Short mmCIF file of C-alpha atoms in Angstrom, two decimals:
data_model
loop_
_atom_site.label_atom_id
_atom_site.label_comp_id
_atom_site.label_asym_id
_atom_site.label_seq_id
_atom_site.Cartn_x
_atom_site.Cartn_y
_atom_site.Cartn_z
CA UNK Q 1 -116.40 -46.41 -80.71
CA UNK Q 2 -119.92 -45.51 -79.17
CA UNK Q 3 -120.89 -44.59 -82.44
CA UNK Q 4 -119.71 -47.20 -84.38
CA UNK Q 5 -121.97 -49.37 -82.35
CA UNK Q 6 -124.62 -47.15 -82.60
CA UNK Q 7 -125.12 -47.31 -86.03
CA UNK Q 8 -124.15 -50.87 -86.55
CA UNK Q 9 -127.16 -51.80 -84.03
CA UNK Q 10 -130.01 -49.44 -85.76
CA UNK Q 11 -132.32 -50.39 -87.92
CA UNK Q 12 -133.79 -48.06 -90.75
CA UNK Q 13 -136.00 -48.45 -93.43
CA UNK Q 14 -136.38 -46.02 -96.94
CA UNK Q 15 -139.10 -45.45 -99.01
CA UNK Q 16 -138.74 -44.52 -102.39
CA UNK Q 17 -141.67 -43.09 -105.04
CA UNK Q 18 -141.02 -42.96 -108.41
CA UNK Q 19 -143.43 -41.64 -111.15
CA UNK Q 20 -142.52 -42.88 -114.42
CA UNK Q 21 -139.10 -43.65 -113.54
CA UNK Q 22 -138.50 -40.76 -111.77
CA UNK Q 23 -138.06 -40.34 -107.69
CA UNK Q 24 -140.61 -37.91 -106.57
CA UNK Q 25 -140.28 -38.50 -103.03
CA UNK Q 26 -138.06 -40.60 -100.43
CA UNK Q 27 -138.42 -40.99 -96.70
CA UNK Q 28 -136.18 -42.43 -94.26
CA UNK Q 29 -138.31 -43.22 -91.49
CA UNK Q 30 -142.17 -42.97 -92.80
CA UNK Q 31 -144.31 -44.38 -96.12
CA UNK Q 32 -143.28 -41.67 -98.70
CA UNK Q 33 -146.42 -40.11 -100.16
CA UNK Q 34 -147.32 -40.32 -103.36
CA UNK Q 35 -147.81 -38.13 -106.30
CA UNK Q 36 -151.26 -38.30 -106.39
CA UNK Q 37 -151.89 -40.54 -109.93
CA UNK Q 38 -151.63 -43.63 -108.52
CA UNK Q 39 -155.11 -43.00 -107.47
CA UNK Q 40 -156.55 -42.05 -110.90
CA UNK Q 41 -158.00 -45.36 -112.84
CA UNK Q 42 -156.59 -45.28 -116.24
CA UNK Q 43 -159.40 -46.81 -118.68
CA UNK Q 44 -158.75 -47.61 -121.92
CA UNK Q 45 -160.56 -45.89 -124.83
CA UNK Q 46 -160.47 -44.58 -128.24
CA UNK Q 47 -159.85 -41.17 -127.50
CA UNK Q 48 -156.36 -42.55 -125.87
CA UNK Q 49 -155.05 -45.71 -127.07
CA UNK Q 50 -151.52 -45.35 -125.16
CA UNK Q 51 -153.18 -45.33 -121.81
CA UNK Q 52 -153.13 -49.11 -120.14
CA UNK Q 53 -154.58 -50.94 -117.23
CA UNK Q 54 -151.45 -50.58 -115.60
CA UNK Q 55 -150.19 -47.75 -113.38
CA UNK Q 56 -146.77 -45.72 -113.97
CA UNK Q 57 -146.02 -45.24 -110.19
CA UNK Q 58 -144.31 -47.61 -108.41
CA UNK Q 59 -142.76 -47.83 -104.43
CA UNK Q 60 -139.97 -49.16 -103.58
CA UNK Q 61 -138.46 -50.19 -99.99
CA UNK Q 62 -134.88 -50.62 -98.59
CA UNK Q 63 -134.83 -51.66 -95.02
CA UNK Q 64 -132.15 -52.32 -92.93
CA UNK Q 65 -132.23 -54.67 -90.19
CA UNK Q 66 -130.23 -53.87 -86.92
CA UNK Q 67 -127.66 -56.15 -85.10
CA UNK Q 68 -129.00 -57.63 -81.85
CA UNK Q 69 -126.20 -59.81 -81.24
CA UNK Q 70 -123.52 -58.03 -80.12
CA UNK Q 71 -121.78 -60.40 -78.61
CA UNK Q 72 -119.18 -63.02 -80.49
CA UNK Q 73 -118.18 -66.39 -79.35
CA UNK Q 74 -114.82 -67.29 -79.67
CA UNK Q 75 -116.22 -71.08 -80.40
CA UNK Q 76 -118.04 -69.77 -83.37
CA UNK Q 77 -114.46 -68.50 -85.32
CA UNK Q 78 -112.84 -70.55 -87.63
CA UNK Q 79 -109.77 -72.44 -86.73
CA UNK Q 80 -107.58 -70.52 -89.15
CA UNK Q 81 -109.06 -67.35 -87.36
CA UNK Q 82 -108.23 -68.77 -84.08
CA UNK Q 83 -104.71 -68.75 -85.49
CA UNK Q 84 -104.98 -65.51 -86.19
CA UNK Q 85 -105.69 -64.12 -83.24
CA UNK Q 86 -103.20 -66.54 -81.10
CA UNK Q 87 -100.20 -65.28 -83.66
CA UNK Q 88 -101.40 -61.77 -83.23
CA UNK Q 89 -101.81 -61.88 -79.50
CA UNK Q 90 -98.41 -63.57 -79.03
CA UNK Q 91 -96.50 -61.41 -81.67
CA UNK Q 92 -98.05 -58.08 -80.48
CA UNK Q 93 -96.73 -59.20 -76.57
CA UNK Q 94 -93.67 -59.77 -78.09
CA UNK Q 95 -93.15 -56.21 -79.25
CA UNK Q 96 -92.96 -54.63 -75.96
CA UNK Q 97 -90.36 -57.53 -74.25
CA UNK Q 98 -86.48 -55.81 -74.15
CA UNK Q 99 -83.64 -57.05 -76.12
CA UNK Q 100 -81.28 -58.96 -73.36
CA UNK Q 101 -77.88 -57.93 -74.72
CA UNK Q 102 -76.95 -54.59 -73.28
CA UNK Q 103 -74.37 -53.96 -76.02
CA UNK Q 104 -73.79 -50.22 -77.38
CA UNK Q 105 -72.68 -50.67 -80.86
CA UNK Q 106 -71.10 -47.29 -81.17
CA UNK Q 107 -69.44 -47.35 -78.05
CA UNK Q 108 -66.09 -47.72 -79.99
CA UNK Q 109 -66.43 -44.65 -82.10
CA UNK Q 110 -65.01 -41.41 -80.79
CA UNK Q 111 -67.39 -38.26 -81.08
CA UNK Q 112 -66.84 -35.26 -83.95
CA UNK Q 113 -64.95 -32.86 -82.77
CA UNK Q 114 -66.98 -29.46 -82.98
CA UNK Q 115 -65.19 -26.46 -83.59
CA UNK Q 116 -67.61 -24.21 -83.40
CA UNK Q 117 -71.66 -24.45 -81.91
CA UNK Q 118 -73.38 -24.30 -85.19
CA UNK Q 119 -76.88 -23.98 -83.69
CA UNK Q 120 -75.79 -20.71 -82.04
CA UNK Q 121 -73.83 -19.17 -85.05
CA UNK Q 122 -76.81 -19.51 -86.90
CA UNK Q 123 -79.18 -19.10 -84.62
CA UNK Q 124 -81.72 -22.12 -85.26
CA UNK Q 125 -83.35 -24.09 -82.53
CA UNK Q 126 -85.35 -26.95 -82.66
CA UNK Q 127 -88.80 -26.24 -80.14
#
């Protein structure tokens, strides 16, 4: 349960490189680093027509925000899940209560007669 908690109250963040489309390098705590052309200036020319203004690396960041709140209010809950938990409260109390009639229904019936032990002819316990 310590756990669960744990990880439902941390926070994380991941940074992602990619290079053309492909990941070159993720971190889960720090700014990944880069591959190192996002720092050349393409310029267009003659020589290369293909090459554009714009760069082919791009980061990307997933973060994660933390619970602070731990704590839940029963007046925030819906009615219906105020229901809820009243029928489950008052049907899981109910499970443990006894049943009043102390009535054996095979009282009546007579036991089998055993002829012979069968356990120790064959020789098989249960441990």
């Amino acid at each position: 349960m310590a756990f669960v908690v744990m990880f439902s109250t941390m926070s994380f963040t991941v940074d992602m490189h990619y290079c053309g489309g492909n990941l070159v390098d993720f971190s889960l705590f720090s700014k990944a680093e880069g591959c190192g052309m996002e720092k050349a200036q393409p310029v267009k020319s003659c020589e290369n027509p293909k090459m554009t203004e714009k760069s082919c690396c791009t980061d990307q960041q997933i973060v994660k925000e933390g619970k602070d709140d731990l704590k839940i209010s029963f007046d925030t809950l819906s009615f219906e899940q105020q229901t809820f938990i009243a029928a489950f409260t008052y049907s899981y109390i109910n499970l443990f209560e006894g049943t009043e009639s102390e009535e054996v229904p095979f009282e009546d019936y007579p036991r089998p007669f055993v002829k012979r032990d069968v356990q120790v002819l064959h020789q098989t316990f249960l441990i």
